[in-house]
mmCIF file of C-alpha atoms in Angstrom:
data_model
loop_
_atom_site.group_PDB
_atom_site.id
_atom_site.type_symbol
_atom_site.label_atom_id
_atom_site.label_comp_id
_atom_site.label_asym_id
_atom_site.label_seq_id
_atom_site.Cartn_x
_atom_site.Cartn_y
_atom_site.Cartn_z
ATOM 1 C CA MET A 54 -188.589 139.823 -228.336
ATOM 2 C CA PRO A 55 -190.469 139.427 -225.402
ATOM 3 C CA VAL A 56 -194.525 141.003 -226.254
ATOM 4 C CA THR A 57 -195.320 143.868 -225.606
ATOM 5 C CA ILE A 58 -198.536 144.513 -223.904
ATOM 6 C CA ALA A 59 -200.382 145.649 -226.096
ATOM 7 C CA ALA A 60 -200.291 142.680 -228.425
ATOM 8 C CA MET A 61 -201.358 140.183 -224.977
ATOM 9 C CA THR A 62 -204.840 138.041 -225.346
ATOM 10 C CA GLY A 63 -206.509 138.534 -221.977
ATOM 11 C CA PRO A 64 -205.292 135.632 -220.210
ATOM 12 C CA ASP A 65 -201.485 136.724 -220.791
ATOM 13 C CA LEU A 66 -202.534 140.266 -219.320
ATOM 14 C CA ALA A 67 -203.467 138.520 -216.596
ATOM 15 C CA LYS A 68 -200.892 136.456 -216.422
ATOM 16 C CA GLN A 69 -198.107 139.196 -216.772
ATOM 17 C CA LEU A 70 -200.736 141.221 -213.730
ATOM 18 C CA PHE A 71 -200.436 138.503 -211.150
ATOM 19 C CA ALA A 72 -197.669 137.885 -211.910
ATOM 20 C CA ALA A 73 -196.892 141.764 -210.998
ATOM 21 C CA PHE A 74 -198.820 141.035 -208.151
ATOM 22 C CA GLU A 75 -197.102 138.382 -206.916
ATOM 23 C CA ASN A 76 -193.155 140.552 -207.127
ATOM 24 C CA ASN A 77 -194.710 143.906 -206.016
ATOM 25 C CA ASP A 78 -193.866 145.242 -209.186
ATOM 26 C CA LEU A 79 -196.653 148.157 -209.412
ATOM 27 C CA GLU A 80 -194.790 149.769 -212.356
ATOM 28 C CA ARG A 81 -195.503 146.857 -214.659
ATOM 29 C CA ALA A 82 -199.263 146.310 -212.514
ATOM 30 C CA ARG A 83 -199.778 150.000 -213.478
ATOM 31 C CA GLU A 84 -198.895 149.514 -217.511
ATOM 32 C CA CYS A 85 -200.995 146.112 -217.197
ATOM 33 C CA CYS A 86 -203.967 148.710 -215.863
ATOM 34 C CA ALA A 87 -205.268 151.311 -217.925
ATOM 35 C CA GLU A 88 -205.842 154.926 -217.152
ATOM 36 C CA GLY A 89 -209.144 154.621 -216.257
ATOM 37 C CA PHE A 90 -209.880 151.417 -214.316
ATOM 38 C CA ARG A 91 -211.904 150.375 -211.677
ATOM 39 C CA GLY A 92 -212.253 147.335 -209.649
ATOM 40 C CA SER A 93 -214.368 145.851 -207.399
ATOM 41 C CA GLN A 94 -214.378 143.185 -204.237
ATOM 42 C CA ASN A 95 -217.147 141.127 -203.602
ATOM 43 C CA GLY A 96 -218.875 143.471 -205.457
ATOM 44 C CA GLY A 97 -218.053 146.375 -203.108
ATOM 45 C CA PRO A 98 -216.850 150.196 -203.926
ATOM 46 C CA GLU A 99 -214.801 150.472 -207.023
ATOM 47 C CA MET A 100 -211.141 150.925 -206.914
ATOM 48 C CA ASP A 101 -209.205 153.108 -208.868
ATOM 49 C CA ARG A 102 -205.809 152.088 -210.350
ATOM 50 C CA ASP A 103 -203.590 154.145 -207.730
ATOM 51 C CA ARG A 104 -206.245 152.775 -204.770
ATOM 52 C CA LEU A 105 -205.802 149.400 -206.476
ATOM 53 C CA LEU A 106 -201.424 149.566 -206.236
ATOM 54 C CA LYS A 107 -201.458 151.391 -202.938
ATOM 55 C CA PHE A 108 -203.757 147.980 -201.822
ATOM 56 C CA THR A 109 -201.172 145.319 -203.593
ATOM 57 C CA GLY A 110 -198.121 147.793 -201.994
ATOM 58 C CA MET A 111 -199.641 147.604 -198.023
ATOM 59 C CA VAL A 112 -200.357 142.655 -199.282
ATOM 60 C CA ASN A 113 -197.341 142.647 -200.264
ATOM 61 C CA ALA A 114 -195.470 144.549 -196.924
ATOM 62 C CA VAL A 115 -197.491 142.009 -194.319
ATOM 63 C CA VAL A 116 -197.720 138.892 -196.199
ATOM 64 C CA PRO A 117 -193.431 139.148 -198.051
ATOM 65 C CA ASP A 118 -194.189 135.634 -199.240
ATOM 66 C CA PHE A 119 -197.428 136.528 -200.834
ATOM 67 C CA ARG A 120 -198.150 134.455 -204.036
ATOM 68 C CA TYR A 121 -200.543 132.712 -206.598
ATOM 69 C CA GLU A 122 -201.043 129.556 -207.283
ATOM 70 C CA GLU A 123 -202.915 126.520 -209.149
ATOM 71 C CA ALA A 124 -204.163 129.402 -211.331
ATOM 72 C CA VAL A 125 -206.625 128.816 -214.094
ATOM 73 C CA ARG A 126 -207.254 131.046 -217.031
ATOM 74 C CA SER A 127 -209.595 131.269 -219.559
ATOM 75 C CA GLY A 128 -210.688 134.073 -222.097
ATOM 76 C CA THR A 129 -213.981 135.904 -223.074
ATOM 77 C CA GLU A 130 -214.916 137.998 -225.566
ATOM 78 C CA THR A 131 -215.001 140.742 -223.369
ATOM 79 C CA GLY A 132 -211.132 139.750 -221.605
ATOM 80 C CA PHE A 133 -210.820 137.050 -219.155
ATOM 81 C CA VAL A 134 -211.569 134.628 -215.859
ATOM 82 C CA GLU A 135 -209.378 133.654 -213.409
ATOM 83 C CA GLU A 136 -209.548 130.907 -210.592
ATOM 84 C CA HIS A 137 -205.821 130.929 -208.177
ATOM 85 C CA ARG A 138 -205.189 129.994 -205.047
ATOM 86 C CA VAL A 139 -203.862 133.967 -202.977
ATOM 87 C CA ARG A 140 -201.433 131.937 -200.500
ATOM 88 C CA GLY A 141 -198.363 133.156 -198.140
ATOM 89 C CA THR A 142 -197.458 133.620 -194.208
ATOM 90 C CA LEU A 143 -199.277 136.396 -192.174
ATOM 91 C CA PRO A 144 -197.391 138.053 -189.701
ATOM 92 C CA ASP A 145 -198.668 136.081 -186.657
ATOM 93 C CA GLY A 146 -197.072 132.848 -188.024
ATOM 94 C CA SER A 147 -200.645 131.672 -189.695
ATOM 95 C CA GLN A 148 -200.872 130.628 -193.383
ATOM 96 C CA LEU A 149 -202.450 132.997 -195.537
ATOM 97 C CA ASP A 150 -205.084 130.208 -198.422
ATOM 98 C CA LEU A 151 -207.556 132.278 -200.263
ATOM 99 C CA MET A 152 -209.496 130.703 -202.905
ATOM 100 C CA VAL A 153 -210.360 133.837 -205.519
ATOM 101 C CA CYS A 154 -211.808 134.780 -208.556
ATOM 102 C CA VAL A 155 -211.091 137.419 -210.207
ATOM 103 C CA VAL A 156 -213.119 137.935 -213.670
ATOM 104 C CA GLY A 157 -211.276 140.917 -216.365
ATOM 105 C CA GLU A 158 -212.143 143.239 -219.172
ATOM 106 C CA VAL A 159 -209.640 143.791 -221.454
ATOM 107 C CA SER A 160 -210.201 146.824 -224.082
ATOM 108 C CA ASP A 161 -207.563 148.167 -226.614
ATOM 109 C CA GLY A 162 -204.829 145.856 -225.435
ATOM 110 C CA LYS A 163 -205.226 147.420 -221.288
ATOM 111 C CA ILE A 164 -206.937 145.940 -218.341
ATOM 112 C CA THR A 165 -210.010 148.294 -217.670
ATOM 113 C CA MET A 166 -212.608 146.591 -215.220
ATOM 114 C CA LEU A 167 -211.543 143.735 -212.132
ATOM 115 C CA ARG A 168 -214.532 141.927 -210.351
ATOM 116 C CA GLU A 169 -212.734 139.957 -208.046
ATOM 117 C CA TYR A 170 -214.300 137.386 -205.359
ATOM 118 C CA VAL A 171 -213.295 135.718 -202.464
ATOM 119 C CA ASP A 172 -214.308 134.245 -199.034
ATOM 120 C CA THR A 173 -214.731 137.025 -196.293
ATOM 121 C CA GLY A 174 -213.903 134.777 -193.690
ATOM 122 C CA ALA A 175 -210.984 133.386 -195.296
ATOM 123 C CA ALA A 176 -209.855 136.786 -195.857
ATOM 124 C CA ALA A 177 -210.067 138.199 -192.618
ATOM 125 C CA GLY A 178 -206.648 137.374 -191.011
ATOM 126 C CA LEU A 179 -204.933 139.430 -194.142
ATOM 127 C CA MET A 180 -207.362 142.041 -193.180
ATOM 128 C CA LYS A 181 -206.195 141.730 -189.526
ATOM 129 C CA ALA A 182 -203.040 142.397 -190.631
ATOM 130 C CA LEU A 183 -203.053 144.951 -192.817
ATOM 131 C CA SER A 184 -205.673 147.579 -190.208
ATOM 132 C CA ALA A 185 -203.127 146.633 -187.882
ATOM 133 C CA GLY A 186 -200.239 147.367 -190.114
#
C-alpha cells in the first residue's frame, strides 16, 4: 500500500516533491505543499505555491531533460535539508549544472516553507532561457 503524503517524514516529502518537479507533475507537487506555502530563492521575494508551480512548469518547458542528481537529504526537527544537482540541456544546447541547497519546513504532513540557495552565476543560462521563453 503506498504511503500517503500526510504520513511522510520531511526527507520523504522532499523526495516526493523533487520527483514531482522532475516529472512536471504539478498536481503531485501541489499535494506536497501546504495551502499557505511560502518559498524563496537566495533570500529573495517570497513566492506562494501557485507561483512555485508556475515557475516549475516554465523550467520544464525550456529544459525538457530537467532532472535532479546526487541528492543528499537529512531530516531536521522542523523538516529537511536537501543538497542536489540540477541538470539538463538548455535551449542553446549548453548544459545546466547547478548545485542547490534547499531548507524545507514541514507541518501537518505538508511542506510549508522552502528556502533555496543556488549559485546565480551558474544559473544565468537558465534565467536567460526563461526570459526568452
